[in-house]
mmCIF file of C-alpha atoms in Angstrom:
data_model
loop_
_atom_site.group_PDB
_atom_site.id
_atom_site.type_symbol
_atom_site.label_atom_id
_atom_site.label_comp_id
_atom_site.label_asym_id
_atom_site.label_seq_id
_atom_site.Cartn_x
_atom_site.Cartn_y
_atom_site.Cartn_z
ATOM 1 C CA MET A 98 25.818 297.243 85.690
ATOM 2 C CA ALA A 99 23.592 298.843 82.434
ATOM 3 C CA GLN A 100 20.927 301.026 83.821
ATOM 4 C CA GLY A 101 17.497 299.467 83.953
ATOM 5 C CA ALA A 102 19.071 295.822 83.666
ATOM 6 C CA ALA A 103 16.455 293.767 85.174
ATOM 7 C CA VAL A 104 17.952 292.156 88.354
ATOM 8 C CA ALA A 105 17.881 288.355 88.490
ATOM 9 C CA THR A 106 15.398 287.022 91.260
ATOM 10 C CA PRO A 107 16.741 283.466 92.800
ATOM 11 C CA PRO A 108 14.290 280.845 92.234
ATOM 12 C CA LYS A 109 12.212 280.051 95.454
ATOM 13 C CA ALA A 110 13.145 277.367 97.233
ATOM 14 C CA PRO A 111 9.839 274.519 96.728
ATOM 15 C CA LYS A 112 7.683 274.548 99.388
ATOM 16 C CA ARG A 113 7.772 271.056 101.644
ATOM 17 C CA ARG A 114 4.370 269.782 101.670
ATOM 18 C CA SER A 115 3.049 268.799 105.116
ATOM 19 C CA ALA A 116 3.680 265.235 106.270
ATOM 20 C CA THR A 117 0.128 265.635 108.094
ATOM 21 C CA PRO A 118 -2.037 264.776 104.682
ATOM 22 C CA ARG A 119 -0.143 261.831 103.687
ATOM 23 C CA ARG A 120 -0.487 259.875 107.203
ATOM 24 C CA LEU A 121 -3.998 260.945 107.521
ATOM 25 C CA PRO A 122 -5.108 258.064 105.738
ATOM 26 C CA TYR A 123 -3.289 255.743 107.771
ATOM 27 C CA LEU A 124 -4.913 257.687 110.862
ATOM 28 C CA LEU A 125 -8.140 256.993 109.715
ATOM 29 C CA ILE A 126 -7.999 253.372 109.045
ATOM 30 C CA ALA A 127 -5.760 252.623 112.356
ATOM 31 C CA PRO A 128 -9.121 252.047 114.843
ATOM 32 C CA ALA A 129 -10.363 249.148 111.922
ATOM 33 C CA GLY A 130 -6.822 248.009 111.743
ATOM 34 C CA LEU A 131 -6.325 247.576 115.434
ATOM 35 C CA LEU A 132 -9.820 246.148 115.570
ATOM 36 C CA MET A 133 -8.839 243.130 112.761
ATOM 37 C CA LEU A 134 -5.897 242.393 114.861
ATOM 38 C CA GLY A 135 -7.469 242.052 117.933
ATOM 39 C CA PHE A 136 -10.501 239.884 116.202
ATOM 40 C CA ILE A 137 -8.577 238.245 113.957
ATOM 41 C CA ALA A 138 -4.909 238.268 113.941
ATOM 42 C CA TYR A 139 -5.443 237.158 117.583
ATOM 43 C CA PRO A 140 -7.330 234.294 117.455
ATOM 44 C CA VAL A 141 -5.849 232.889 114.139
ATOM 45 C CA ILE A 142 -2.449 232.958 116.245
ATOM 46 C CA SER A 143 -4.007 231.202 119.590
ATOM 47 C CA VAL A 144 -4.993 228.550 117.356
ATOM 48 C CA PHE A 145 -1.783 227.872 115.828
ATOM 49 C CA TYR A 146 0.066 227.916 119.354
ATOM 50 C CA TYR A 147 -2.639 225.511 120.876
ATOM 51 C CA SER A 148 -2.176 223.357 117.790
ATOM 52 C CA MET A 149 0.882 222.537 119.145
ATOM 53 C CA GLN A 150 -0.259 221.669 122.809
ATOM 54 C CA ASP A 151 -2.273 219.106 124.942
ATOM 55 C CA TYR A 152 -4.915 221.269 126.311
ATOM 56 C CA ASN A 153 -8.035 219.507 127.519
ATOM 57 C CA VAL A 154 -10.026 220.965 130.236
ATOM 58 C CA THR A 155 -11.634 217.932 131.465
ATOM 59 C CA LYS A 156 -8.013 216.380 131.842
ATOM 60 C CA PRO A 157 -5.368 219.355 132.944
ATOM 61 C CA TRP A 158 -2.810 217.193 134.268
ATOM 62 C CA ARG A 159 -2.010 216.184 130.592
ATOM 63 C CA ASN A 160 -1.776 219.942 128.918
ATOM 64 C CA GLY A 161 1.612 220.819 127.993
ATOM 65 C CA PHE A 162 3.450 221.213 124.927
ATOM 66 C CA ALA A 163 3.096 218.232 121.787
ATOM 67 C CA GLY A 164 4.950 219.474 119.369
ATOM 68 C CA PHE A 165 3.293 218.063 115.915
ATOM 69 C CA ASP A 166 1.818 214.730 118.198
ATOM 70 C CA ASN A 167 -1.662 216.487 116.984
ATOM 71 C CA PHE A 168 -0.813 216.524 113.483
ATOM 72 C CA VAL A 169 0.441 212.766 113.343
ATOM 73 C CA ARG A 170 -2.499 211.624 115.322
ATOM 74 C CA ILE A 171 -4.504 213.665 112.562
ATOM 75 C CA PHE A 172 -2.944 211.777 109.853
ATOM 76 C CA THR A 173 -2.092 208.409 110.928
ATOM 77 C CA ALA A 174 -4.893 207.685 113.556
ATOM 78 C CA ASP A 175 -7.913 209.509 112.954
ATOM 79 C CA ASP A 176 -10.527 207.884 110.436
ATOM 80 C CA MET A 177 -12.968 210.327 111.172
ATOM 81 C CA PHE A 178 -10.799 213.320 109.546
ATOM 82 C CA TRP A 179 -10.391 211.520 106.348
ATOM 83 C CA THR A 180 -13.984 210.356 106.248
ATOM 84 C CA SER A 181 -15.172 213.831 107.346
ATOM 85 C CA LEU A 182 -13.051 215.479 104.718
ATOM 86 C CA VAL A 183 -13.984 213.555 101.734
ATOM 87 C CA PHE A 184 -18.122 214.521 102.891
ATOM 88 C CA SER A 185 -16.876 218.094 102.882
ATOM 89 C CA ALA A 186 -15.291 217.679 99.360
ATOM 90 C CA GLN A 187 -18.719 216.077 98.316
ATOM 91 C CA TRP A 188 -21.121 218.741 99.908
ATOM 92 C CA VAL A 189 -19.097 221.682 98.825
ATOM 93 C CA VAL A 190 -18.974 220.152 95.007
ATOM 94 C CA VAL A 191 -22.795 219.366 95.119
ATOM 95 C CA GLN A 192 -23.912 222.657 96.488
ATOM 96 C CA VAL A 193 -21.682 225.106 94.723
ATOM 97 C CA SER A 194 -22.128 223.227 91.445
ATOM 98 C CA LEU A 195 -26.501 222.959 91.946
ATOM 99 C CA GLN A 196 -26.273 226.696 93.354
ATOM 100 C CA LEU A 197 -24.396 228.341 90.549
ATOM 101 C CA VAL A 198 -26.626 226.536 87.998
ATOM 102 C CA LEU A 199 -29.682 227.525 89.600
ATOM 103 C CA GLY A 200 -28.655 230.783 90.873
ATOM 104 C CA LEU A 201 -27.651 231.617 87.010
ATOM 105 C CA ALA A 202 -30.791 230.375 85.912
ATOM 106 C CA LEU A 203 -32.697 232.485 88.364
ATOM 107 C CA ALA A 204 -30.768 235.449 87.710
ATOM 108 C CA LEU A 205 -31.136 235.212 83.985
ATOM 109 C CA ILE A 206 -35.061 235.147 84.000
ATOM 110 C CA VAL A 207 -35.679 238.279 86.781
ATOM 111 C CA ASN A 208 -33.346 240.195 84.396
ATOM 112 C CA GLN A 209 -35.670 239.976 81.479
ATOM 113 C CA THR A 210 -38.458 242.930 81.907
ATOM 114 C CA PHE A 211 -42.071 241.110 82.828
ATOM 115 C CA ILE A 212 -44.884 242.339 85.120
ATOM 116 C CA GLY A 213 -44.398 241.844 88.538
ATOM 117 C CA ARG A 214 -40.537 241.796 88.319
ATOM 118 C CA GLY A 215 -39.915 243.218 91.468
ATOM 119 C CA ILE A 216 -41.697 240.874 93.314
ATOM 120 C CA ALA A 217 -40.262 238.050 91.468
ATOM 121 C CA ARG A 218 -36.732 239.535 92.540
ATOM 122 C CA ALA A 219 -37.717 239.910 95.833
ATOM 123 C CA MET A 220 -39.196 236.637 96.466
ATOM 124 C CA VAL A 221 -35.782 235.027 95.010
ATOM 125 C CA PHE A 222 -33.353 237.210 97.053
ATOM 126 C CA SER A 223 -35.693 236.866 100.291
ATOM 127 C CA PRO A 224 -34.227 233.412 101.753
ATOM 128 C CA TRP A 225 -30.756 235.053 101.500
ATOM 129 C CA ALA A 226 -31.811 237.315 104.755
ATOM 130 C CA VAL A 227 -33.039 233.981 106.875
ATOM 131 C CA SER A 228 -30.109 233.292 109.119
ATOM 132 C CA GLY A 229 -29.080 229.298 109.268
ATOM 133 C CA VAL A 230 -30.682 228.302 112.002
ATOM 134 C CA LEU A 231 -33.722 229.869 111.202
ATOM 135 C CA THR A 232 -33.583 227.971 108.041
ATOM 136 C CA SER A 233 -32.805 224.705 109.289
ATOM 137 C CA THR A 234 -35.632 224.903 111.708
ATOM 138 C CA ILE A 235 -38.167 225.652 108.815
ATOM 139 C CA TRP A 236 -36.492 222.667 107.308
ATOM 140 C CA ILE A 237 -37.099 220.542 110.223
ATOM 141 C CA LEU A 238 -40.923 221.172 110.573
ATOM 142 C CA LEU A 239 -40.764 220.330 106.987
ATOM 143 C CA TYR A 240 -39.320 216.749 107.423
ATOM 144 C CA ASN A 241 -40.895 216.095 110.619
ATOM 145 C CA SER A 242 -42.064 212.673 109.967
ATOM 146 C CA SER A 243 -45.859 213.700 111.712
ATOM 147 C CA THR A 244 -46.298 217.299 110.682
ATOM 148 C CA GLY A 245 -44.146 217.513 107.476
ATOM 149 C CA PHE A 246 -44.535 216.672 103.822
ATOM 150 C CA SER A 247 -44.115 213.233 104.630
ATOM 151 C CA ARG A 248 -47.076 212.650 106.372
ATOM 152 C CA TYR A 249 -49.160 214.241 102.824
ATOM 153 C CA LEU A 250 -46.921 211.897 100.882
ATOM 154 C CA ALA A 251 -47.822 209.105 103.119
ATOM 155 C CA ASP A 252 -51.581 210.013 102.861
ATOM 156 C CA ALA A 253 -51.046 209.945 98.927
ATOM 157 C CA GLY A 254 -49.921 206.375 99.250
ATOM 158 C CA LEU A 255 -46.458 207.697 98.093
ATOM 159 C CA GLY A 256 -44.773 206.786 101.294
ATOM 160 C CA GLU A 257 -45.340 205.156 104.505
ATOM 161 C CA TYR A 258 -46.029 207.056 107.938
ATOM 162 C CA GLY A 259 -43.335 207.892 110.428
ATOM 163 C CA THR A 260 -40.261 207.725 108.196
ATOM 164 C CA SER A 261 -38.283 210.876 108.337
ATOM 165 C CA VAL A 262 -35.808 211.689 105.466
ATOM 166 C CA LEU A 263 -33.284 213.104 108.237
ATOM 167 C CA SER A 264 -32.759 209.666 110.408
ATOM 168 C CA ASP A 265 -32.095 207.779 106.915
ATOM 169 C CA THR A 266 -28.649 207.225 105.954
ATOM 170 C CA GLY A 267 -30.085 207.213 102.216
ATOM 171 C CA THR A 268 -31.834 210.286 102.544
ATOM 172 C CA VAL A 269 -30.402 212.791 104.487
ATOM 173 C CA PHE A 270 -27.654 214.044 102.428
ATOM 174 C CA TRP A 271 -29.914 215.257 99.833
ATOM 175 C CA ALA A 272 -32.227 216.566 102.181
ATOM 176 C CA ALA A 273 -29.630 218.537 103.532
ATOM 177 C CA VAL A 274 -28.759 219.537 100.456
ATOM 178 C CA VAL A 275 -32.277 220.929 99.343
ATOM 179 C CA ALA A 276 -32.239 222.709 102.655
ATOM 180 C CA GLU A 277 -28.975 224.576 102.028
ATOM 181 C CA LEU A 278 -29.915 225.127 98.367
ATOM 182 C CA TRP A 279 -33.232 227.142 99.146
ATOM 183 C CA ARG A 280 -30.679 229.649 101.287
ATOM 184 C CA GLY A 281 -27.434 229.613 98.944
ATOM 185 C CA VAL A 282 -29.199 230.050 95.578
ATOM 186 C CA PRO A 283 -30.086 233.718 95.907
ATOM 187 C CA PHE A 284 -26.249 234.177 96.822
ATOM 188 C CA PHE A 285 -24.826 233.685 92.972
ATOM 189 C CA ALA A 286 -28.612 235.151 91.739
ATOM 190 C CA ILE A 287 -27.840 238.303 93.309
ATOM 191 C CA LEU A 288 -24.028 238.613 92.296
ATOM 192 C CA ILE A 289 -24.837 237.467 88.787
ATOM 193 C CA LEU A 290 -27.458 239.501 88.223
ATOM 194 C CA ALA A 291 -25.957 242.371 89.688
ATOM 195 C CA ASP A 292 -22.926 241.964 86.628
ATOM 196 C CA LEU A 293 -25.770 241.332 84.144
ATOM 197 C CA GLN A 294 -27.038 244.768 84.336
ATOM 198 C CA SER A 295 -23.360 245.949 83.143
ATOM 199 C CA VAL A 296 -23.579 243.845 79.907
ATOM 200 C CA SER A 297 -24.271 246.488 77.026
ATOM 201 C CA LYS A 298 -27.265 245.712 75.199
ATOM 202 C CA GLU A 299 -26.134 246.816 72.072
ATOM 203 C CA LEU A 300 -23.811 243.560 72.045
ATOM 204 C CA TYR A 301 -26.943 241.526 71.479
ATOM 205 C CA GLU A 302 -28.751 243.743 69.216
ATOM 206 C CA ALA A 303 -25.282 243.550 66.942
ATOM 207 C CA ALA A 304 -25.470 239.660 67.299
ATOM 208 C CA SER A 305 -29.574 239.457 66.678
ATOM 209 C CA VAL A 306 -28.580 240.684 63.568
ATOM 210 C CA ASP A 307 -25.893 238.810 62.592
ATOM 211 C CA GLY A 308 -28.538 235.823 63.365
ATOM 212 C CA ALA A 309 -26.924 234.711 66.349
ATOM 213 C CA GLY A 310 -30.049 232.996 68.730
ATOM 214 C CA ARG A 311 -30.633 233.050 72.285
ATOM 215 C CA VAL A 312 -28.059 230.010 72.955
ATOM 216 C CA ARG A 313 -24.873 231.418 70.692
ATOM 217 C CA GLN A 314 -25.934 235.099 72.523
ATOM 218 C CA PHE A 315 -25.505 233.422 76.018
ATOM 219 C CA VAL A 316 -22.358 231.260 75.236
ATOM 220 C CA HIS A 317 -20.284 233.819 73.363
ATOM 221 C CA ILE A 318 -21.366 237.529 75.095
ATOM 222 C CA THR A 319 -23.331 236.212 78.484
ATOM 223 C CA LEU A 320 -20.712 233.976 79.925
ATOM 224 C CA PRO A 321 -17.724 235.492 79.121
ATOM 225 C CA HIS A 322 -18.945 238.554 80.944
ATOM 226 C CA LEU A 323 -20.189 236.816 83.457
ATOM 227 C CA ARG A 324 -16.747 234.601 83.985
ATOM 228 C CA ASP A 325 -14.843 236.487 86.614
ATOM 229 C CA ALA A 326 -18.403 237.335 88.686
ATOM 230 C CA ILE A 327 -19.041 233.331 88.618
ATOM 231 C CA VAL A 328 -15.372 232.518 89.814
ATOM 232 C CA LEU A 329 -15.526 234.889 92.529
ATOM 233 C CA SER A 330 -18.970 233.596 93.534
ATOM 234 C CA THR A 331 -17.935 230.137 93.348
ATOM 235 C CA LEU A 332 -14.814 230.315 95.472
ATOM 236 C CA LEU A 333 -16.604 232.653 98.463
ATOM 237 C CA ARG A 334 -19.143 230.161 98.413
ATOM 238 C CA ALA A 335 -17.032 226.803 98.579
ATOM 239 C CA VAL A 336 -15.030 228.501 101.575
ATOM 240 C CA TRP A 337 -18.710 229.001 103.304
ATOM 241 C CA GLU A 338 -19.936 226.088 102.373
ATOM 242 C CA PHE A 339 -16.800 224.500 103.725
ATOM 243 C CA ASN A 340 -17.357 225.630 107.030
ATOM 244 C CA ASN A 341 -21.008 225.242 106.843
ATOM 245 C CA VAL A 342 -21.820 224.258 110.682
ATOM 246 C CA ASP A 343 -25.266 226.193 111.664
ATOM 247 C CA LEU A 344 -27.095 224.236 109.178
ATOM 248 C CA LEU A 345 -26.320 221.105 109.184
ATOM 249 C CA TYR A 346 -25.683 221.307 113.118
ATOM 250 C CA THR A 347 -29.081 222.240 113.295
ATOM 251 C CA LEU A 348 -30.471 219.852 111.246
ATOM 252 C CA THR A 349 -28.637 216.465 111.595
ATOM 253 C CA GLY A 350 -26.037 216.927 114.375
ATOM 254 C CA GLY A 351 -23.880 215.279 111.883
ATOM 255 C CA GLY A 352 -25.774 212.403 111.943
ATOM 256 C CA PRO A 353 -27.129 209.995 111.332
ATOM 257 C CA ALA A 354 -24.186 207.618 111.893
ATOM 258 C CA GLY A 355 -22.145 210.816 111.424
ATOM 259 C CA VAL A 356 -22.844 210.667 107.552
ATOM 260 C CA THR A 357 -23.231 214.211 107.433
ATOM 261 C CA THR A 358 -20.304 215.357 109.548
ATOM 262 C CA THR A 359 -18.125 217.792 108.068
ATOM 263 C CA LEU A 360 -14.559 218.848 109.138
ATOM 264 C CA PRO A 361 -15.606 222.113 110.754
ATOM 265 C CA LEU A 362 -18.624 220.016 112.389
ATOM 266 C CA TYR A 363 -15.885 217.591 113.618
ATOM 267 C CA VAL A 364 -13.749 220.500 114.829
ATOM 268 C CA ALA A 365 -16.474 222.099 116.578
ATOM 269 C CA ASN A 366 -17.815 218.630 118.129
ATOM 270 C CA THR A 367 -14.317 217.608 119.452
ATOM 271 C CA GLY A 368 -13.621 221.160 120.939
ATOM 272 C CA ILE A 369 -17.239 222.059 122.212
ATOM 273 C CA GLU A 370 -18.614 218.266 123.423
ATOM 274 C CA GLY A 371 -15.035 216.829 123.481
ATOM 275 C CA HIS A 372 -13.231 219.436 125.052
ATOM 276 C CA ASP A 373 -10.153 218.857 123.406
ATOM 277 C CA PHE A 374 -9.310 222.192 122.585
ATOM 278 C CA GLY A 375 -5.544 221.412 121.250
ATOM 279 C CA TYR A 376 -6.746 218.601 119.225
ATOM 280 C CA ALA A 377 -9.443 220.722 117.644
ATOM 281 C CA SER A 378 -6.713 223.645 117.085
ATOM 282 C CA ALA A 379 -4.455 221.371 115.028
ATOM 283 C CA LEU A 380 -7.722 219.968 113.284
ATOM 284 C CA THR A 381 -8.488 223.678 112.275
ATOM 285 C CA THR A 382 -4.980 224.458 111.094
ATOM 286 C CA VAL A 383 -5.492 221.546 108.477
ATOM 287 C CA ALA A 384 -8.651 222.944 107.244
ATOM 288 C CA PHE A 385 -6.637 226.381 106.744
ATOM 289 C CA VAL A 386 -4.108 224.789 104.722
ATOM 290 C CA ILE A 387 -6.591 223.139 102.602
ATOM 291 C CA LEU A 388 -8.526 225.765 102.021
ATOM 292 C CA LEU A 389 -5.649 228.213 101.334
ATOM 293 C CA PHE A 390 -4.117 225.277 99.070
ATOM 294 C CA CYS A 391 -7.062 224.662 97.024
ATOM 295 C CA SER A 392 -8.237 228.860 96.746
ATOM 296 C CA ILE A 393 -4.998 229.416 95.434
ATOM 297 C CA LEU A 394 -5.096 226.652 93.160
ATOM 298 C CA TYR A 395 -8.476 227.406 91.873
ATOM 299 C CA LEU A 396 -7.620 230.904 91.058
ATOM 300 C CA ARG A 397 -4.463 230.166 89.170
ATOM 301 C CA LEU A 398 -6.299 227.615 87.102
ATOM 302 C CA SER A 399 -9.143 229.867 86.863
ATOM 303 C CA LYS A 400 -6.745 232.894 85.660
ATOM 304 C CA PHE A 401 -9.174 235.514 87.619
ATOM 305 C CA GLY A 402 -8.996 238.990 86.542
ATOM 306 C CA GLY A 403 -6.701 238.296 83.872
ATOM 307 C CA ASP A 404 -6.812 238.222 80.104
ATOM 308 C CA HIS A 405 -9.126 235.514 79.075
ATOM 309 C CA LYS A 406 -8.633 235.905 75.327
#
């Protein structure tokens, strides 16, 4: 070998990364995952299990495996199931539609710059912080035939004394709708206002230069920007309104004559008052499948998160 020639050194083997950093995120979320399995997965599996059982605590001698008998009974012999399902659909469509329109209007108003905007926003958002039971208690007092607004309408000659909108099958639906609107509209106002903050003002300035008025700006700039927020908020609210139990249970109890009984309220009455937990579990399973199918269909039709061009 020639003197002074450099001796080639073999390349160093790459260091193996420790497996601990890669596992660390999973270890950190493991407690939350276990809690979710305990408080969500187990109850869901239990509902599916009991839906295949005859399980009535007042008639233990009849308890046992029922197969699909509960589901056959739901679709062939339970008129209340179909009645409650139709009312649930009516309730969801009316509530979500009105809440969206009113929430969008309020969000557009409080998004403007004016004196007292902070107070106006606080007043718009405050009903969302009130629980469902407290909300229904407030509206029960307002609808009370002796102390509520109906008494003052009667004093003004616009009604009769002693009438209650909650006991009349012709007025109870819209009375419940108004009470739920007071609580639900802020949900849309909050989400839509948050998305409105991200709209570039340069777009509106450019549209104004091109001669576009407020209506055209709203149709061609605001609505396309809010599209995903509207789709997501309507889906979430539709699921919540479908599962609405607290307000209707406290306000009307499903009455009068069962005209305000939603499917979840029917499930609650069957399980808690009727003690027929097997049949109530079957009703819950059917409601879950209906919600899952409608949610997937809605997301597919709305193309949520995709290219809207």
